[in-house]
PDB file of C-alpha atoms in Angstrom:
ATOM      1  CA  LEU A   1     150.021 101.508 121.876  1.00  0.00           C
ATOM      2  CA  GLN A   2     150.022 102.443 118.201  1.00  0.00           C
ATOM      3  CA  GLU A   3     153.743 101.769 117.936  1.00  0.00           C
ATOM      4  CA  GLN A   4     153.481  98.352 119.599  1.00  0.00           C
ATOM      5  CA  ARG A   5     150.231  97.236 117.957  1.00  0.00           C
ATOM      6  CA  PRO A   6     149.914  98.208 114.295  1.00  0.00           C
ATOM      7  CA  LEU A   7     146.084  98.012 114.025  1.00  0.00           C
ATOM      8  CA  PHE A   8     145.525 100.385 116.957  1.00  0.00           C
ATOM      9  CA  THR A   9     144.453 103.912 116.046  1.00  0.00           C
ATOM     10  CA  GLU A  10     144.673 107.085 118.098  1.00  0.00           C
ATOM     11  CA  PHE A  11     140.980 106.689 118.992  1.00  0.00           C
ATOM     12  CA  ALA A  12     140.180 105.338 122.442  1.00  0.00           C
ATOM     13  CA  VAL A  13     137.903 106.051 125.362  1.00  0.00           C
ATOM     14  CA  GLN A  14     138.453 105.272 129.033  1.00  0.00           C
ATOM     15  CA  ILE A  15     135.888 104.536 131.682  1.00  0.00           C
ATOM     16  CA  ARG A  16     136.477 104.186 135.393  1.00  0.00           C
ATOM     17  CA  CYS A  17     133.994 101.689 136.839  1.00  0.00           C
ATOM     18  CA  VAL A  18     133.444 101.902 140.588  1.00  0.00           C
ATOM     19  CA  ARG A  19     132.479  98.988 142.838  1.00  0.00           C
ATOM     20  CA  LEU A  20     130.164  99.294 145.833  1.00  0.00           C
ATOM     21  CA  ASP A  21     133.218  99.476 148.137  1.00  0.00           C
ATOM     22  CA  GLN A  22     134.409 102.505 146.092  1.00  0.00           C
ATOM     23  CA  THR A  23     137.406 100.716 144.565  1.00  0.00           C
ATOM     24  CA  SER A  24     137.596 101.066 140.818  1.00  0.00           C
ATOM     25  CA  GLN A  25     138.653  99.397 137.597  1.00  0.00           C
ATOM     26  CA  ARG A  26     139.783 101.430 134.597  1.00  0.00           C
ATOM     27  CA  LEU A  27     138.763 100.110 131.196  1.00  0.00           C
ATOM     28  CA  THR A  28     139.868 101.387 127.817  1.00  0.00           C
ATOM     29  CA  LEU A  29     138.057 100.800 124.549  1.00  0.00           C
ATOM     30  CA  HIS A  30     140.425 100.985 121.570  1.00  0.00           C
ATOM     31  CA  TYR A  31     139.234 101.484 118.007  1.00  0.00           C
ATOM     32  CA  LEU A  32     141.317  99.498 115.521  1.00  0.00           C
ATOM     33  CA  SER A  33     141.949 100.443 111.920  1.00  0.00           C
ATOM     34  CA  ASP A  34     140.059  97.329 110.737  1.00  0.00           C
ATOM     35  CA  GLY A  35     136.875  98.508 112.497  1.00  0.00           C
ATOM     36  CA  GLN A  36     137.194  96.281 115.557  1.00  0.00           C
ATOM     37  CA  VAL A  37     136.857  97.568 119.120  1.00  0.00           C
ATOM     38  CA  ILE A  38     139.064  96.026 121.810  1.00  0.00           C
ATOM     39  CA  LEU A  39     138.564  96.342 125.556  1.00  0.00           C
ATOM     40  CA  ASN A  40     141.712  96.724 127.633  1.00  0.00           C
ATOM     41  CA  PHE A  41     141.985  96.263 131.392  1.00  0.00           C
ATOM     42  CA  THR A  42     144.800  95.868 133.890  1.00  0.00           C
ATOM     43  CA  TYR A  43     145.187  93.166 136.491  1.00  0.00           C
ATOM     44  CA  ASN A  44     148.312  92.542 138.576  1.00  0.00           C
ATOM     45  CA  LYS A  45     150.227  95.107 136.505  1.00  0.00           C
ATOM     46  CA  SER A  46     149.500  93.242 133.251  1.00  0.00           C
ATOM     47  CA  LEU A  47     147.426  94.527 130.333  1.00  0.00           C
ATOM     48  CA  TYR A  48     144.730  92.285 128.873  1.00  0.00           C
ATOM     49  CA  PHE A  49     142.861  92.817 125.606  1.00  0.00           C
ATOM     50  CA  ILE A  50     139.484  91.300 124.726  1.00  0.00           C
ATOM     51  CA  PRO A  51     137.353  92.035 121.658  1.00  0.00           C
ATOM     52  CA  VAL A  52     134.281  93.957 122.853  1.00  0.00           C
ATOM     53  CA  VAL A  53     131.975  91.704 120.873  1.00  0.00           C
ATOM     54  CA  LEU A  54     133.095  88.734 123.002  1.00  0.00           C
ATOM     55  CA  ILE A  55     132.143  90.640 126.145  1.00  0.00           C
ATOM     56  CA  MET A  56     128.748  91.543 124.677  1.00  0.00           C
ATOM     57  CA  LYS A  57     128.046  87.988 123.540  1.00  0.00           C
ATOM     58  CA  SER A  58     129.078  86.560 126.923  1.00  0.00           C
ATOM     59  CA  LEU A  59     126.294  88.506 128.635  1.00  0.00           C
ATOM     60  CA  LEU A  60     123.208  87.240 126.826  1.00  0.00           C
ATOM     61  CA  ALA A  61     122.353  84.128 124.836  1.00  0.00           C
ATOM     62  CA  VAL A  62     121.317  85.884 121.623  1.00  0.00           C
ATOM     63  CA  THR A  63     122.120  85.276 117.981  1.00  0.00           C
ATOM     64  CA  ASP A  64     124.570  87.310 115.935  1.00  0.00           C
ATOM     65  CA  LYS A  65     121.630  88.541 113.892  1.00  0.00           C
ATOM     66  CA  GLU A  66     119.935  89.909 117.027  1.00  0.00           C
ATOM     67  CA  VAL A  67     123.167  91.610 118.149  1.00  0.00           C
ATOM     68  CA  TYR A  68     123.686  93.110 114.685  1.00  0.00           C
ATOM     69  CA  GLU A  69     120.111  94.364 114.364  1.00  0.00           C
ATOM     70  CA  HIS A  70     120.162  95.927 117.816  1.00  0.00           C
ATOM     71  CA  LEU A  71     123.527  97.654 117.317  1.00  0.00           C
ATOM     72  CA  VAL A  72     122.775  99.069 113.851  1.00  0.00           C
ATOM     73  CA  GLU A  73     119.239 100.188 114.697  1.00  0.00           C
ATOM     74  CA  GLY A  74     118.994 103.838 113.690  1.00  0.00           C
ATOM     75  CA  HIS A  75     122.345 103.675 111.848  1.00  0.00           C
ATOM     76  CA  GLU A  76     121.355 101.474 108.898  1.00  0.00           C
ATOM     77  CA  THR A  77     122.576 104.042 106.347  1.00  0.00           C
ATOM     78  CA  ASP A  78     126.062 104.301 107.909  1.00  0.00           C
ATOM     79  CA  LYS A  79     127.836 101.609 105.912  1.00  0.00           C
ATOM     80  CA  VAL A  80     131.179 102.017 107.722  1.00  0.00           C
ATOM     81  CA  TYR A  81     129.473 101.441 111.066  1.00  0.00           C
ATOM     82  CA  CYS A  82     127.405  98.501 109.787  1.00  0.00           C
ATOM     83  CA  ASN A  83     130.484  96.895 108.206  1.00  0.00           C
ATOM     84  CA  SER A  84     132.423  97.374 111.439  1.00  0.00           C
ATOM     85  CA  ILE A  85     129.718  95.593 113.465  1.00  0.00           C
ATOM     86  CA  ALA A  86     129.543  92.771 110.908  1.00  0.00           C
ATOM     87  CA  SER A  87     133.337  92.429 110.970  1.00  0.00           C
ATOM     88  CA  MET A  88     133.395  92.219 114.777  1.00  0.00           C
ATOM     89  CA  LEU A  89     130.719  89.530 114.754  1.00  0.00           C
ATOM     90  CA  ARG A  90     132.615  87.520 112.108  1.00  0.00           C
ATOM     91  CA  THR A  91     135.767  87.739 114.201  1.00  0.00           C
ATOM     92  CA  ALA A  92     133.858  86.502 117.261  1.00  0.00           C
ATOM     93  CA  GLN A  93     132.695  83.501 115.239  1.00  0.00           C
ATOM     94  CA  THR A  94     136.325  82.501 114.624  1.00  0.00           C
ATOM     95  CA  GLU A  95     137.135  82.761 118.352  1.00  0.00           C
ATOM     96  CA  ALA A  96     133.979  81.093 119.653  1.00  0.00           C
ATOM     97  CA  GLY A  97     130.454  81.387 118.358  1.00  0.00           C
ATOM     98  CA  THR A  98     127.657  80.949 120.874  1.00  0.00           C
ATOM     99  CA  TYR A  99     127.034  82.325 124.346  1.00  0.00           C
ATOM    100  CA  ASP A 100     128.151  79.073 126.009  1.00  0.00           C
ATOM    101  CA  GLN A 101     131.184  78.695 123.722  1.00  0.00           C
ATOM    102  CA  ILE A 102     132.300  82.257 124.420  1.00  0.00           C
ATOM    103  CA  ARG A 103     131.928  81.850 128.191  1.00  0.00           C
ATOM    104  CA  HIS A 104     133.915  78.615 127.980  1.00  0.00           C
ATOM    105  CA  TYR A 105     136.568  80.293 125.783  1.00  0.00           C
ATOM    106  CA  LEU A 106     137.017  83.337 128.058  1.00  0.00           C
ATOM    107  CA  GLY A 107     137.068  81.167 131.178  1.00  0.00           C
ATOM    108  CA  LYS A 108     139.685  78.885 129.704  1.00  0.00           C
ATOM    109  CA  LEU A 109     141.826  81.866 128.640  1.00  0.00           C
ATOM    110  CA  PHE A 110     141.677  83.663 131.986  1.00  0.00           C
ATOM    111  CA  ARG A 111     141.706  80.820 134.545  1.00  0.00           C
ATOM    112  CA  ILE A 112     145.501  80.892 135.002  1.00  0.00           C
ATOM    113  CA  LYS A 113     145.821  84.662 134.549  1.00  0.00           C
ATOM    114  CA  LEU A 114     143.309  85.234 137.365  1.00  0.00           C
ATOM    115  CA  ASN A 115     144.879  82.491 139.501  1.00  0.00           C
ATOM    116  CA  LEU A 116     141.612  80.601 139.980  1.00  0.00           C
ATOM    117  CA  PRO A 117     141.382  76.992 141.177  1.00  0.00           C
ATOM    118  CA  THR A 118     140.793  74.085 138.816  1.00  0.00           C
ATOM    119  CA  TRP A 119     137.459  73.129 140.382  1.00  0.00           C
ATOM    120  CA  PHE A 120     135.831  76.258 138.945  1.00  0.00           C
ATOM    121  CA  THR A 121     134.199  75.621 135.581  1.00  0.00           C
ATOM    122  CA  ASP A 122     135.264  77.767 132.643  1.00  0.00           C
ATOM    123  CA  GLU A 123     131.861  79.437 132.775  1.00  0.00           C
ATOM    124  CA  GLU A 124     132.365  80.322 136.454  1.00  0.00           C
ATOM    125  CA  VAL A 125     135.782  81.791 135.615  1.00  0.00           C
ATOM    126  CA  CYS A 126     134.137  83.875 132.883  1.00  0.00           C
ATOM    127  CA  VAL A 127     131.526  85.177 135.345  1.00  0.00           C
ATOM    128  CA  ILE A 128     134.287  86.110 137.803  1.00  0.00           C
ATOM    129  CA  LEU A 129     136.161  87.886 135.003  1.00  0.00           C
ATOM    130  CA  LEU A 130     133.046  89.869 134.127  1.00  0.00           C
ATOM    131  CA  LYS A 131     132.017  90.664 137.708  1.00  0.00           C
ATOM    132  CA  LYS A 132     135.389  91.417 139.287  1.00  0.00           C
ATOM    133  CA  PHE A 133     137.388  92.954 136.436  1.00  0.00           C
ATOM    134  CA  ILE A 134     135.223  94.257 133.615  1.00  0.00           C
ATOM    135  CA  LEU A 135     131.645  95.082 134.595  1.00  0.00           C
ATOM    136  CA  VAL A 136     132.355  95.830 138.236  1.00  0.00           C
ATOM    137  CA  HIS A 137     129.697  98.555 138.363  1.00  0.00           C
ATOM    138  CA  LEU A 138     126.793  96.215 137.468  1.00  0.00           C
ATOM    139  CA  ASN A 139     124.802  94.096 139.876  1.00  0.00           C
ATOM    140  CA  ASP A 140     124.460  90.316 139.615  1.00  0.00           C
ATOM    141  CA  ARG A 141     120.996  90.467 138.085  1.00  0.00           C
ATOM    142  CA  LEU A 142     122.276  92.532 135.162  1.00  0.00           C
ATOM    143  CA  LEU A 143     125.171  90.131 134.658  1.00  0.00           C
ATOM    144  CA  ASN A 144     122.829  87.142 134.653  1.00  0.00           C
ATOM    145  CA  CYS A 145     124.940  85.624 137.427  1.00  0.00           C
ATOM    146  CA  SER A 146     123.937  83.777 140.547  1.00  0.00           C
ATOM    147  CA  ASP A 147     126.895  84.054 142.936  1.00  0.00           C
TER     148      ASP A 147
END
């Protein structure tokens, strides 16, 4: 991916998340040279990339300050790490800022890609994205979802 995407570094980690029916979804976290972390997943033979901070902020209605403080706790002296977290949060603000805005943004982006009907709200599409393609190993209670 480094050749195709100039900000991508050689640093990445893969995780294979397994559903209750024992099918799995492979996720890759890519570290970019600007300090961002991007999540990559495959669906219908296509690769999709989402900034990790958008995934985190779509799970809980918390402020950027709360996210920052929680993530840097115990690493306050590591300026590279702290700057990376701050940079990711700033980038998320340009995409969509709040919990509701991010869920709306992700739902709007993925509705057509996931071939979901128009009567689903953007927030419902976001929940489906999280449950069926990204956080497949978590239960509904942890995803703050009702269906």
